[in-house]
PDB file of C-alpha atoms in Angstrom:
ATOM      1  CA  UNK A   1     -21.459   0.325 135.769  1.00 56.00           C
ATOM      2  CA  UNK A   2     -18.950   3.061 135.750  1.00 71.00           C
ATOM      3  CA  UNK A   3     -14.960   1.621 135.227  1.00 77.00           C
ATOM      4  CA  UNK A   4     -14.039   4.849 136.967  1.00 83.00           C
ATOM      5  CA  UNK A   5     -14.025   4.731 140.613  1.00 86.00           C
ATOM      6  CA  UNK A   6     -14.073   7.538 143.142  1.00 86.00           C
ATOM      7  CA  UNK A   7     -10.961   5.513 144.770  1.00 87.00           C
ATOM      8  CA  UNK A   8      -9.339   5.523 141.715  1.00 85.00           C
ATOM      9  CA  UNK A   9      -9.421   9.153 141.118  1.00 87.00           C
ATOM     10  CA  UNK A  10      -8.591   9.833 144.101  1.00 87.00           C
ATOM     11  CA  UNK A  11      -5.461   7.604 143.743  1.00 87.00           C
ATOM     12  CA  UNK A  12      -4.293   9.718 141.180  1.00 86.00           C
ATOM     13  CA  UNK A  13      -5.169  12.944 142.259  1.00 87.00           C
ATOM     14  CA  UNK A  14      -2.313  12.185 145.312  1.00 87.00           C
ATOM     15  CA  UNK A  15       0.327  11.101 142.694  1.00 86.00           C
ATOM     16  CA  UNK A  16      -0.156  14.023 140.968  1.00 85.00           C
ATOM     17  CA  UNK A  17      -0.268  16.479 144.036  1.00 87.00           C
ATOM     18  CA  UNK A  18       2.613  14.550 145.428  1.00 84.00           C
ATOM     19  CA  UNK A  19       4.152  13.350 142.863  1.00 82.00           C
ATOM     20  CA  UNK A  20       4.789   9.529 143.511  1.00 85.00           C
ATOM     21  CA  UNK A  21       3.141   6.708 144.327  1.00 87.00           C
ATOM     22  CA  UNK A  22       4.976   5.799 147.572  1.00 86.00           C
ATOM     23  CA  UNK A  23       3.803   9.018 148.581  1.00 87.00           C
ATOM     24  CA  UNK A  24       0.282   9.094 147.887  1.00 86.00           C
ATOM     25  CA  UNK A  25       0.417   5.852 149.656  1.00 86.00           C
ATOM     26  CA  UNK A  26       1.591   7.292 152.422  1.00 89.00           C
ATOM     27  CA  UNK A  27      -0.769  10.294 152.367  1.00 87.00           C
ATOM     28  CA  UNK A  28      -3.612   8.110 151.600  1.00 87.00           C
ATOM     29  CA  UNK A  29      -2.672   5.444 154.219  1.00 87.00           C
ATOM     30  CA  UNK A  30      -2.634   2.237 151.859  1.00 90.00           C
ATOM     31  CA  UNK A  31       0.396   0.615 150.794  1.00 89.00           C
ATOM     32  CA  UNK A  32       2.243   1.670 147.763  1.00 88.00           C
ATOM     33  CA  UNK A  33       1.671  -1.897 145.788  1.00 89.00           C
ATOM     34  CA  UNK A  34      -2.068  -1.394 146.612  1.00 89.00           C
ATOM     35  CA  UNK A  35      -2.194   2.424 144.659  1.00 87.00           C
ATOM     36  CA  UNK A  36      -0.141   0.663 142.065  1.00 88.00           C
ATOM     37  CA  UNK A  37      -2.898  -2.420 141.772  1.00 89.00           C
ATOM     38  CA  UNK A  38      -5.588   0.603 141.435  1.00 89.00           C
ATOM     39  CA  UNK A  39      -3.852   2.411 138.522  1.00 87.00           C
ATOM     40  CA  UNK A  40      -2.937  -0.673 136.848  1.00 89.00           C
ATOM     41  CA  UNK A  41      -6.516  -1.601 137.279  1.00 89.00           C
ATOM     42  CA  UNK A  42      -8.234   1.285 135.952  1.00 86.00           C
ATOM     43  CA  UNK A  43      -5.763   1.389 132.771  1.00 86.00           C
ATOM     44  CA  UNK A  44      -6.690  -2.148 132.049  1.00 89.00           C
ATOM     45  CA  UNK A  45     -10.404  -1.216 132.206  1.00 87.00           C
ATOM     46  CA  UNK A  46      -9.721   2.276 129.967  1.00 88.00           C
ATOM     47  CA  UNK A  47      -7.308   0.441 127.841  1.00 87.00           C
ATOM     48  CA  UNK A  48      -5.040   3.586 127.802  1.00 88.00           C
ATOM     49  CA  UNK A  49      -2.196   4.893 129.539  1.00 89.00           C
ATOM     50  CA  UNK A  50      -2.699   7.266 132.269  1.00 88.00           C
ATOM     51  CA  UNK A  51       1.175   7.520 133.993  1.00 85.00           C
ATOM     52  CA  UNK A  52       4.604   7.637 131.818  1.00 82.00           C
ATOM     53  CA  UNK A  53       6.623   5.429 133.854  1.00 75.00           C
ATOM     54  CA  UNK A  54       9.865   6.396 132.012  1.00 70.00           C
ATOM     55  CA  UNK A  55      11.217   9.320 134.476  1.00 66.00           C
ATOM     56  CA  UNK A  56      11.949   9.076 138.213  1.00 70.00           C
ATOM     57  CA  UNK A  57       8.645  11.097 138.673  1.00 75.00           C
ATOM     58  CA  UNK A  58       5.029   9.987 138.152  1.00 77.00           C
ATOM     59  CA  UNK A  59       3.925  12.093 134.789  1.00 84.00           C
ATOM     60  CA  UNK A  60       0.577  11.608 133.586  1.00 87.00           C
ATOM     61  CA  UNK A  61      -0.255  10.613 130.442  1.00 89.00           C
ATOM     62  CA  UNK A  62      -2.648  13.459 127.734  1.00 89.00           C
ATOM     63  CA  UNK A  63      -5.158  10.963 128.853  1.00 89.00           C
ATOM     64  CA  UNK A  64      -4.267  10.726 132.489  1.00 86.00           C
ATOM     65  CA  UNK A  65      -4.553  14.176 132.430  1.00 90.00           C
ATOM     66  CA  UNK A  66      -7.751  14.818 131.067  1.00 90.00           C
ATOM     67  CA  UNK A  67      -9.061  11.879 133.142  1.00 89.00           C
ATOM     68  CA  UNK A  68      -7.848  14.091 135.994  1.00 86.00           C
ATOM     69  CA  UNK A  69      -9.129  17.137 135.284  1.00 88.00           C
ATOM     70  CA  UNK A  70     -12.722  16.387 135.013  1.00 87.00           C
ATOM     71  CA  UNK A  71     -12.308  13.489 137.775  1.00 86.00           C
ATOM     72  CA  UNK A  72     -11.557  16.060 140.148  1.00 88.00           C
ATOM     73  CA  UNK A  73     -14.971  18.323 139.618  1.00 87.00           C
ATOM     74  CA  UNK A  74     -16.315  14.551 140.912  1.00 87.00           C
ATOM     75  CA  UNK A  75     -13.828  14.250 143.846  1.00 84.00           C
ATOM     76  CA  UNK A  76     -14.624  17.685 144.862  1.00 84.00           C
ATOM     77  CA  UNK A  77     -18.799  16.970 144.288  1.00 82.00           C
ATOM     78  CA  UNK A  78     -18.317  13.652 146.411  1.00 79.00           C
ATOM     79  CA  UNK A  79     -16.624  15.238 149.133  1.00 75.00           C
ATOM     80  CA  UNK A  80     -19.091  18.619 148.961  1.00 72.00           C
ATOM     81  CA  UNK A  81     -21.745  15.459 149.135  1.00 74.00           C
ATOM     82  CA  UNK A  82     -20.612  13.952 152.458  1.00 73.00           C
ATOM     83  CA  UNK A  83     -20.308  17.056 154.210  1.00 69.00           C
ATOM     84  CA  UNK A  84     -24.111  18.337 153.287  1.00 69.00           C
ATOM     85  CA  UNK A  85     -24.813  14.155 154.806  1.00 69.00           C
ATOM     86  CA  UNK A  86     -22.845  14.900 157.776  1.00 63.00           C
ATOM     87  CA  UNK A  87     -24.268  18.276 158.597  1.00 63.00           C
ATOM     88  CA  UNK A  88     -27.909  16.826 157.940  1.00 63.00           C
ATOM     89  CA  UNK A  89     -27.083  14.547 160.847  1.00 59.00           C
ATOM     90  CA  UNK A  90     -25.566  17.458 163.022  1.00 59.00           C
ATOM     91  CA  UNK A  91     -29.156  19.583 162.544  1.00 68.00           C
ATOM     92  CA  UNK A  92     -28.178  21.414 159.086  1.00 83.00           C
ATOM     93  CA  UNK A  93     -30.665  21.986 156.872  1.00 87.00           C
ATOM     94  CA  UNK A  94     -29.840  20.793 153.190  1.00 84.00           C
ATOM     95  CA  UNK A  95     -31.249  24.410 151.973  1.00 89.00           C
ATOM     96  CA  UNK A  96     -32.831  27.481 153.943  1.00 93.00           C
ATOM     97  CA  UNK A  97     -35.149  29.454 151.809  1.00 94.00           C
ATOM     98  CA  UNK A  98     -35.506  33.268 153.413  1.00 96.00           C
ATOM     99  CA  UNK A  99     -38.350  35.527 152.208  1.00 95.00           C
ATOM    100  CA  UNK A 100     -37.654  39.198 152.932  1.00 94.00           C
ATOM    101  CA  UNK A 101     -40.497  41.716 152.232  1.00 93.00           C
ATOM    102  CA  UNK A 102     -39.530  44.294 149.388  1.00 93.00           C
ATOM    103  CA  UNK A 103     -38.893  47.071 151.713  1.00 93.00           C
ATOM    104  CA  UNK A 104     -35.977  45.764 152.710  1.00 93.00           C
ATOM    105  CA  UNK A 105     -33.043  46.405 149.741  1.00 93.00           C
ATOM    106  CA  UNK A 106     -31.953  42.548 150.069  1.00 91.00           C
ATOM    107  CA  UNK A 107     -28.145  43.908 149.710  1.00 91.00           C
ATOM    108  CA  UNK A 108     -29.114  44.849 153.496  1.00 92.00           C
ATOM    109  CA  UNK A 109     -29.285  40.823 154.331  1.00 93.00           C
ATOM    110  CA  UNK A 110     -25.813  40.242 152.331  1.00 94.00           C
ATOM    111  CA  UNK A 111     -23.103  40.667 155.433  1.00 94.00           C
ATOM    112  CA  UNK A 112     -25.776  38.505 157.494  1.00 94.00           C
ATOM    113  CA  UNK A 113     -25.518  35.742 154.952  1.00 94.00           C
ATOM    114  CA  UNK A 114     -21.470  36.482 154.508  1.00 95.00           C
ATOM    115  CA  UNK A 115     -21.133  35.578 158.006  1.00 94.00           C
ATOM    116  CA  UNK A 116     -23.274  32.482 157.815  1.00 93.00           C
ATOM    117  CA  UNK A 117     -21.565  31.405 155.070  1.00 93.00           C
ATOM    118  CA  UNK A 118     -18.485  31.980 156.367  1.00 93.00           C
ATOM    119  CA  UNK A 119     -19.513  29.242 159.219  1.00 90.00           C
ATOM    120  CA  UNK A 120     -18.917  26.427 156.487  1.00 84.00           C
ATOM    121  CA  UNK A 121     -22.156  25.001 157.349  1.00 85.00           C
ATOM    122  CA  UNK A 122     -23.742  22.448 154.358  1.00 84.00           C
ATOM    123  CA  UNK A 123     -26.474  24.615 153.684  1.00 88.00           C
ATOM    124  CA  UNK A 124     -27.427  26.528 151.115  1.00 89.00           C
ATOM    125  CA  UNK A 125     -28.912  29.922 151.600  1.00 94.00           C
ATOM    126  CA  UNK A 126     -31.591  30.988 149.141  1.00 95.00           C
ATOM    127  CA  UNK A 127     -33.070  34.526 149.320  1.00 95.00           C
ATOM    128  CA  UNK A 128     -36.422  35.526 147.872  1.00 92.00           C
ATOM    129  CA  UNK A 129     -38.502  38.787 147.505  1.00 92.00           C
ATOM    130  CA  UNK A 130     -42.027  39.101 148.197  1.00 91.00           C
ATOM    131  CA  UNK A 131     -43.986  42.135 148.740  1.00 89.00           C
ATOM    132  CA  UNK A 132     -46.713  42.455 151.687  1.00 85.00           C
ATOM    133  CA  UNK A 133     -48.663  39.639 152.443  1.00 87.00           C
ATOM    134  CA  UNK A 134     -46.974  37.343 149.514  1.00 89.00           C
ATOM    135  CA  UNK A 135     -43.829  37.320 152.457  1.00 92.00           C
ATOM    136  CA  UNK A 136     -46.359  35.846 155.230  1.00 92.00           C
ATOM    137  CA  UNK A 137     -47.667  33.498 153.079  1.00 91.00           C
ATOM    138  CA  UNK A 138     -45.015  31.950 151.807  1.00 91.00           C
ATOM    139  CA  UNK A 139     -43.841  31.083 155.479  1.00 92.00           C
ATOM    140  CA  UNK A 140     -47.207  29.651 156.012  1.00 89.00           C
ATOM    141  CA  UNK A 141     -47.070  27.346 153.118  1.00 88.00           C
ATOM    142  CA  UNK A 142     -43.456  26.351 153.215  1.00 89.00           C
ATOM    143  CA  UNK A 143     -42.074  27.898 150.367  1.00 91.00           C
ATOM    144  CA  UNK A 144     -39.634  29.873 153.134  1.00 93.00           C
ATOM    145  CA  UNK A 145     -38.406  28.410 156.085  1.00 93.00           C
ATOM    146  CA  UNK A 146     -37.515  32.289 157.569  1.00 95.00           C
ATOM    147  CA  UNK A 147     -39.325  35.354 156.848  1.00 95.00           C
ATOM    148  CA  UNK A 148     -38.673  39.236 157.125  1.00 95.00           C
ATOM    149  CA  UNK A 149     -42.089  40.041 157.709  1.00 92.00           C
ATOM    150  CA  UNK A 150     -45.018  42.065 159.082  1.00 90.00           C
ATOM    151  CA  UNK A 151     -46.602  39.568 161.154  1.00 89.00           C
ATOM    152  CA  UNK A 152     -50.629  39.869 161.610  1.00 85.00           C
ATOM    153  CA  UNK A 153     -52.363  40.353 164.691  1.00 78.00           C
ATOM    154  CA  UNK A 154     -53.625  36.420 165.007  1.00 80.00           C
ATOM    155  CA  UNK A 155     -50.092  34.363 164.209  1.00 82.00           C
ATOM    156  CA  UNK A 156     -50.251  30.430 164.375  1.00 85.00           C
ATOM    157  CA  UNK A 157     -48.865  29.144 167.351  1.00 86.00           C
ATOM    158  CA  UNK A 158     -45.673  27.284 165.912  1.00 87.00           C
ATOM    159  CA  UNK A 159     -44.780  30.498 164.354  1.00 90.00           C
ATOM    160  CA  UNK A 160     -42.160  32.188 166.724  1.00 91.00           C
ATOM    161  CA  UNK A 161     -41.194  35.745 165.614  1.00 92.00           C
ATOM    162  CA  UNK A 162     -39.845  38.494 166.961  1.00 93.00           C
ATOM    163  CA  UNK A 163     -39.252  42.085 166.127  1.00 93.00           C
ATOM    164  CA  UNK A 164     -36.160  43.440 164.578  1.00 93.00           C
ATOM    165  CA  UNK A 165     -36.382  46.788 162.820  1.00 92.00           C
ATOM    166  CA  UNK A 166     -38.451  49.255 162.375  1.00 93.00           C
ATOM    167  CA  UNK A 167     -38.830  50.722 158.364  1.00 94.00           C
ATOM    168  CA  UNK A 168     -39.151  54.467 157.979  1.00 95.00           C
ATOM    169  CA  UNK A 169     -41.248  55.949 154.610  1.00 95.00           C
ATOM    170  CA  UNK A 170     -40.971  59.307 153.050  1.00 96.00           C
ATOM    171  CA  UNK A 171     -43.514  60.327 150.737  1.00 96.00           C
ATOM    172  CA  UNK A 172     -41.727  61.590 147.794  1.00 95.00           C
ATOM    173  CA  UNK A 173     -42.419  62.927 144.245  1.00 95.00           C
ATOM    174  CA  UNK A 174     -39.583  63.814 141.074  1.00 96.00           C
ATOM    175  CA  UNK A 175     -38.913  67.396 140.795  1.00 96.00           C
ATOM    176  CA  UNK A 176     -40.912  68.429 137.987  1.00 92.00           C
ATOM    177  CA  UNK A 177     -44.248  67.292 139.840  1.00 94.00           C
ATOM    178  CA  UNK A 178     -46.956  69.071 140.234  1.00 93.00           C
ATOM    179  CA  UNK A 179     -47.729  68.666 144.186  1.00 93.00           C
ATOM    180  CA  UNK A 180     -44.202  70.812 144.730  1.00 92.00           C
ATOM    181  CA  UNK A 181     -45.632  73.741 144.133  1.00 90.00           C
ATOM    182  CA  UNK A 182     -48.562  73.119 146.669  1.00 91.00           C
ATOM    183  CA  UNK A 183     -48.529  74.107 150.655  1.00 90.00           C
ATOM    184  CA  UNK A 184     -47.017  71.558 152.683  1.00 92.00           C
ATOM    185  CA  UNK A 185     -47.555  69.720 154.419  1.00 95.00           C
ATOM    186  CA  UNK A 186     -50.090  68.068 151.784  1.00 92.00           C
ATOM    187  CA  UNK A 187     -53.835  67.446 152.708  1.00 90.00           C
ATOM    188  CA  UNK A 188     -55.206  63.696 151.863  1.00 87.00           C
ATOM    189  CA  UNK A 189     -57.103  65.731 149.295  1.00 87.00           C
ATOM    190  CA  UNK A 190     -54.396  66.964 147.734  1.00 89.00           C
ATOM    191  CA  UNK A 191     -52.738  63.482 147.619  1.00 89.00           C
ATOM    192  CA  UNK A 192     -55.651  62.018 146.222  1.00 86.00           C
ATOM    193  CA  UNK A 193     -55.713  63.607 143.038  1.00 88.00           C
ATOM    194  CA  UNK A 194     -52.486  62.377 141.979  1.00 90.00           C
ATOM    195  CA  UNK A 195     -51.623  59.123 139.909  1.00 91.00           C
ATOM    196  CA  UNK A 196     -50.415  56.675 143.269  1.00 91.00           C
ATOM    197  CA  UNK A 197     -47.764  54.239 142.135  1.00 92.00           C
ATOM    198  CA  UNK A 198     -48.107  50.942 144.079  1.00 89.00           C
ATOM    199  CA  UNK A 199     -46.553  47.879 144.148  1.00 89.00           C
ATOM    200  CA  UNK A 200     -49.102  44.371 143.967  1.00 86.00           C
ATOM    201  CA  UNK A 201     -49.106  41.938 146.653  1.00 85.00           C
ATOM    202  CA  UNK A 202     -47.276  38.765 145.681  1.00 85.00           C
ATOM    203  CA  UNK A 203     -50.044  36.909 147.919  1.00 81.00           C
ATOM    204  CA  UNK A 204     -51.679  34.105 146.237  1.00 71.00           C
ATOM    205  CA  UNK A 205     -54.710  33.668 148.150  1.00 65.00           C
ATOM    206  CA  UNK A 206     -56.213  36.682 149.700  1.00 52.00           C
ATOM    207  CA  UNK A 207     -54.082  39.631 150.580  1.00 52.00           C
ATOM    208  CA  UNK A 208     -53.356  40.565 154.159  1.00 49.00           C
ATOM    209  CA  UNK A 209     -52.939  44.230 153.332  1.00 49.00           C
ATOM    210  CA  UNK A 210     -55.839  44.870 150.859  1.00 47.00           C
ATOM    211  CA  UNK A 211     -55.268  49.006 150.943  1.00 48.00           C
ATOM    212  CA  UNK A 212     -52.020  48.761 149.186  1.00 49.00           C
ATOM    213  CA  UNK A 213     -52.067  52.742 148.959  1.00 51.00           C
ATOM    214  CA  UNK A 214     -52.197  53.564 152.432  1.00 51.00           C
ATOM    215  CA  UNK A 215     -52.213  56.904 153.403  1.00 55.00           C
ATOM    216  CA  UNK A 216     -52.977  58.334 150.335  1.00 67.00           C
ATOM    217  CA  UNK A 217     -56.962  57.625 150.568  1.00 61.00           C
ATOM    218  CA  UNK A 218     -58.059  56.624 147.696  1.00 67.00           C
ATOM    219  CA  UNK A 219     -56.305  57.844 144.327  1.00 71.00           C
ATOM    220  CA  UNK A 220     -57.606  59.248 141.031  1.00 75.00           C
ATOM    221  CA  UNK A 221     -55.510  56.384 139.036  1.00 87.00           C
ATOM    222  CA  UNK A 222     -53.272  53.810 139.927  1.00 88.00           C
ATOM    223  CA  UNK A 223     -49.991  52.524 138.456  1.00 91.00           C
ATOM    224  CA  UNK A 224     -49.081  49.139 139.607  1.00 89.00           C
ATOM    225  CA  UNK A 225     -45.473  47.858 139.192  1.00 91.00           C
ATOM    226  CA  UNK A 226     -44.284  44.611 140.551  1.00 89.00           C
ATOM    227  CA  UNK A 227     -41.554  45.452 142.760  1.00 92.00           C
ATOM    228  CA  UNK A 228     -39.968  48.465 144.822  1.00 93.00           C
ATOM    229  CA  UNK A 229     -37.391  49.385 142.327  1.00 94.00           C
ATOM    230  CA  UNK A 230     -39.559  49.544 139.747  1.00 94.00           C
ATOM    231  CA  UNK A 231     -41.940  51.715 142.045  1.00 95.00           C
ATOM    232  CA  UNK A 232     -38.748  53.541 142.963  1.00 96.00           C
ATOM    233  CA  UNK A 233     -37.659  54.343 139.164  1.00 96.00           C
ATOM    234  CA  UNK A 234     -41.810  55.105 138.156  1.00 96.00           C
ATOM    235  CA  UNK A 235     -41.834  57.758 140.859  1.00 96.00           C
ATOM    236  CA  UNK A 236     -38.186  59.196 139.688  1.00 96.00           C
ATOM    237  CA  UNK A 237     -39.783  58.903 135.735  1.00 96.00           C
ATOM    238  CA  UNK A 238     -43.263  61.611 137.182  1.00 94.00           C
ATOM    239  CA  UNK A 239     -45.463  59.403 136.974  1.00 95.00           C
ATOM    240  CA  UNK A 240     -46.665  58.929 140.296  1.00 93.00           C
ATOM    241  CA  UNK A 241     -46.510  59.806 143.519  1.00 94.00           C
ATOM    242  CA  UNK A 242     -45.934  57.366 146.636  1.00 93.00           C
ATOM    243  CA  UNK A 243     -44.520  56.741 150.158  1.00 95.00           C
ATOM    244  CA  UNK A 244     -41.758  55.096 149.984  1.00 96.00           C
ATOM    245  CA  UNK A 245     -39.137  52.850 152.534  1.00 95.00           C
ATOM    246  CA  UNK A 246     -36.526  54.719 153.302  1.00 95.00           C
ATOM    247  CA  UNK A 247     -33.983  52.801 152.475  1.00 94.00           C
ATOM    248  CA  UNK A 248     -35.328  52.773 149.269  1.00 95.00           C
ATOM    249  CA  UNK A 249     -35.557  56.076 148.586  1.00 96.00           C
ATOM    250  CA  UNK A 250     -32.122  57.621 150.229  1.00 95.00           C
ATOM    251  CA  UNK A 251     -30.101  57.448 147.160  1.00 95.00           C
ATOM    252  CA  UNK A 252     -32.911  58.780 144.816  1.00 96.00           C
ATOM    253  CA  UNK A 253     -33.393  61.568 147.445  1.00 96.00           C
ATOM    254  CA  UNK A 254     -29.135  61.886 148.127  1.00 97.00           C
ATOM    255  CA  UNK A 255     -29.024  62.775 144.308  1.00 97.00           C
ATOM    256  CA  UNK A 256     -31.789  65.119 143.478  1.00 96.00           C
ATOM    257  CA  UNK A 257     -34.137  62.429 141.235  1.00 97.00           C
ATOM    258  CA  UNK A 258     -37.077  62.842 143.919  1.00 97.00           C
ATOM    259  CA  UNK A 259     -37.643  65.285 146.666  1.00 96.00           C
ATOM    260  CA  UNK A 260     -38.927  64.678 150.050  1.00 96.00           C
ATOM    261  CA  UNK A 261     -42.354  66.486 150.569  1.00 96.00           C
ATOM    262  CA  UNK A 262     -44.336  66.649 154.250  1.00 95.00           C
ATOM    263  CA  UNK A 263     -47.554  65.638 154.665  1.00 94.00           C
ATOM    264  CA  UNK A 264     -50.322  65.977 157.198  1.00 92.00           C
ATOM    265  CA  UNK A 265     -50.994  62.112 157.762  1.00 90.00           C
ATOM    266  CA  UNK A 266     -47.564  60.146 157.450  1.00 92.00           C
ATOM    267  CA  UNK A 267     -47.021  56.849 156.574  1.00 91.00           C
ATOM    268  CA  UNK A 268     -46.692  54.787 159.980  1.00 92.00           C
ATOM    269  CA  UNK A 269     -42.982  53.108 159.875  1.00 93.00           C
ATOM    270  CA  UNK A 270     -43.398  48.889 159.127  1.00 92.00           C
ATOM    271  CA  UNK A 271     -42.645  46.589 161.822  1.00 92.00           C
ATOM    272  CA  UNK A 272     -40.356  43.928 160.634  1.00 94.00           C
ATOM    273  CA  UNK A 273     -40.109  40.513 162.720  1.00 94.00           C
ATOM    274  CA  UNK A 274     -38.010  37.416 162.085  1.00 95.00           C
ATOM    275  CA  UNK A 275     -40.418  34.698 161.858  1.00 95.00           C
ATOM    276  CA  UNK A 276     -39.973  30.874 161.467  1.00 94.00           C
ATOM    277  CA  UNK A 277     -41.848  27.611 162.385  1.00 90.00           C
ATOM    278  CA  UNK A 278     -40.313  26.253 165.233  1.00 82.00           C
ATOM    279  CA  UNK A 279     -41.440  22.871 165.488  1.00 79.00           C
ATOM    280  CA  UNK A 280     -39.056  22.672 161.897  1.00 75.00           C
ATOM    281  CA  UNK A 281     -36.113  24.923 162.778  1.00 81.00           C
ATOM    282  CA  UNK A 282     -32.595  23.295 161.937  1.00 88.00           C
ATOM    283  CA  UNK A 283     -29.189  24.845 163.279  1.00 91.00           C
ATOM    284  CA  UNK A 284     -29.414  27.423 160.240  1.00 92.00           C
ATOM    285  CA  UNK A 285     -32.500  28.211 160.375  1.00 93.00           C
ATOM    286  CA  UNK A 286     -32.064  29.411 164.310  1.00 93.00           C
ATOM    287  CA  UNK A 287     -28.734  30.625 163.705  1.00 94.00           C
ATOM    288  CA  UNK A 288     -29.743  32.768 161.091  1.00 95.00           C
ATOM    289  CA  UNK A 289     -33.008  33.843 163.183  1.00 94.00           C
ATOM    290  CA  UNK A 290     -30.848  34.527 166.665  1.00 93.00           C
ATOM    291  CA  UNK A 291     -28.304  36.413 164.681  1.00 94.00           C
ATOM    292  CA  UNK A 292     -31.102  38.829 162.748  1.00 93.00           C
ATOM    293  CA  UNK A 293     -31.961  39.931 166.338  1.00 93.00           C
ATOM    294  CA  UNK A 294     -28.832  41.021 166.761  1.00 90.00           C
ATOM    295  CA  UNK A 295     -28.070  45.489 166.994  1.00 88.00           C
ATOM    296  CA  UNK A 296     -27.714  46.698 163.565  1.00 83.00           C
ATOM    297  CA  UNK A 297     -27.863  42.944 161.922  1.00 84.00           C
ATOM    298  CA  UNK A 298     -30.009  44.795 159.535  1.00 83.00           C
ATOM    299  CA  UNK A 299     -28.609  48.476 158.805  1.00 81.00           C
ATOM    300  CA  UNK A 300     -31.631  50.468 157.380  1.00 77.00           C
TER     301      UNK A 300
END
């Protein structure tokens, strides 16, 4: 057993703050002979010296004050302890886990999760990427408590959701390609003989969006990457052609390193919905899903 105790350190974590014993007694509402019992205690145990009682102040000792320093990374850990406790009993959830679908930039969540934060609830907020049906099925198997999401026709019924944004794609190409110099706006056929660059579905079992290239019929060759800013940065490099979100593709567009082109079948914008299982749903969990609903929550 430990000859530290959390009642010890905190004993001399007042001195030192206050710089006496009479009035970390006071602050910690015990008498001043009972904070003295507690250091005398713990020196006996340590067999070392943890106040110089020569001045008129409490000093600590080298030792005292090492002991100090690293005993207050425990205070601080106990006290961070009792408040996750104490907000598990209110409804918190000890952790939320959010899966957002890679169209979404996840710097778009960050002032959402700022503000939740900022709420000084005990729960830890963990974000995740997945792309297509790898967000939906994460929900589904509880690996994410809240998910950014394309929900399928046919949702189960503890699933609530509910829409929140619509995401816009472009259907763009670097400068140098070759489909520039066609007639816009572009054919299928003319689409189709150009290298698509898609990003794989994260889905472990079978994917809910099996034509990961839609819109652009079925492609000569295929370049998979494994995210949207790599799909992003392939398209910028020439070596494919895609639609991409919006988001996405505004800065790459804003500076010149790909070019918007029209075509005669566009890309139908993605329905995003906040989804969660209700029958689990803790205070952050429906904070964080009422608060998503929210006008321009989610700037795109």
């Amino acid at each position: 057993m430990s000859r530290i105790s959390l009642e010890a350190l905190a004993a001399l974590d007042s001195i030192d703050r206050r710089g006496s014993f009479a009035a970390a007694a006071a602050e910690l509402h015990r008498a001043t002979s009972s904070i003295s019992h507690t250091v005398q205690k713990l020196e006996r145990r340590l067999g070392v010296a943890l106040f110089d009682r020569g001045g008129h102040r409490a000093a600590l000792t080298p030792a005292g004050r090492a002991l100090l320093e690293e005993g207050r990374t425990l205070l601080a850990a106990a006290a961070a302890l009792e408040r996750r406790l104490q907000g598990l009993e209110q409804g918190w959830e000890r952790e939320v886990v959010i899966a957002v679908d890679d169209i979404v930039p996840l710097d778009r969540l960050l002032p959402l999760v700022a503000d939740f934060l900022a709420l000084g609830a005990p729960t830890r907020v963990h974000l995740r990427q997945e792309v297509l049906g790898g967000v939906w099925e994460a929900l589904i198997a509880q690996r994410a408590d809240l998910a950014l999401v394309e929900v399928p026709a046919v949702a189960p019924p503890d699933i609530e959701h509910r829409p929140v944004v619509d995401v816009p794609f472009v259907f763009a190409v670097a400068p140098g390609h070759p489909l520039r110099s066609q007639r816009q706006p572009l054919s299928a056929v003319a689409l189709c003989a150009h290298r698509a660059i898609v990003v794989a579905d994260t889905s472990r079992g079978t994917p809910l969006h099996p034509d990961a290239v839609s819109g652009l019929g079925v492609p000569t060759e295929v370049l998979g990457v494994s995210s949207m800013q790599a799909k992003v940065a392939a398209q910028r490099a020439g070596l494919g052609v895609g639609f991409l979100p919006a988001p996405w593709a505004a800065p790459s567009l804003a500076d010149g390193s790909l070019v918007e082109l029209a075509v005669r079948v566009p890309k139908p914008p993605a329905r995003l919905s906040v989804a969660w299982r209700s029958q689990h749903a803790g205070r952050g969990v429906r904070w964080l899903a009422e608060h998503m609903q929210a006008p321009g929550a989610l700037p795109l």
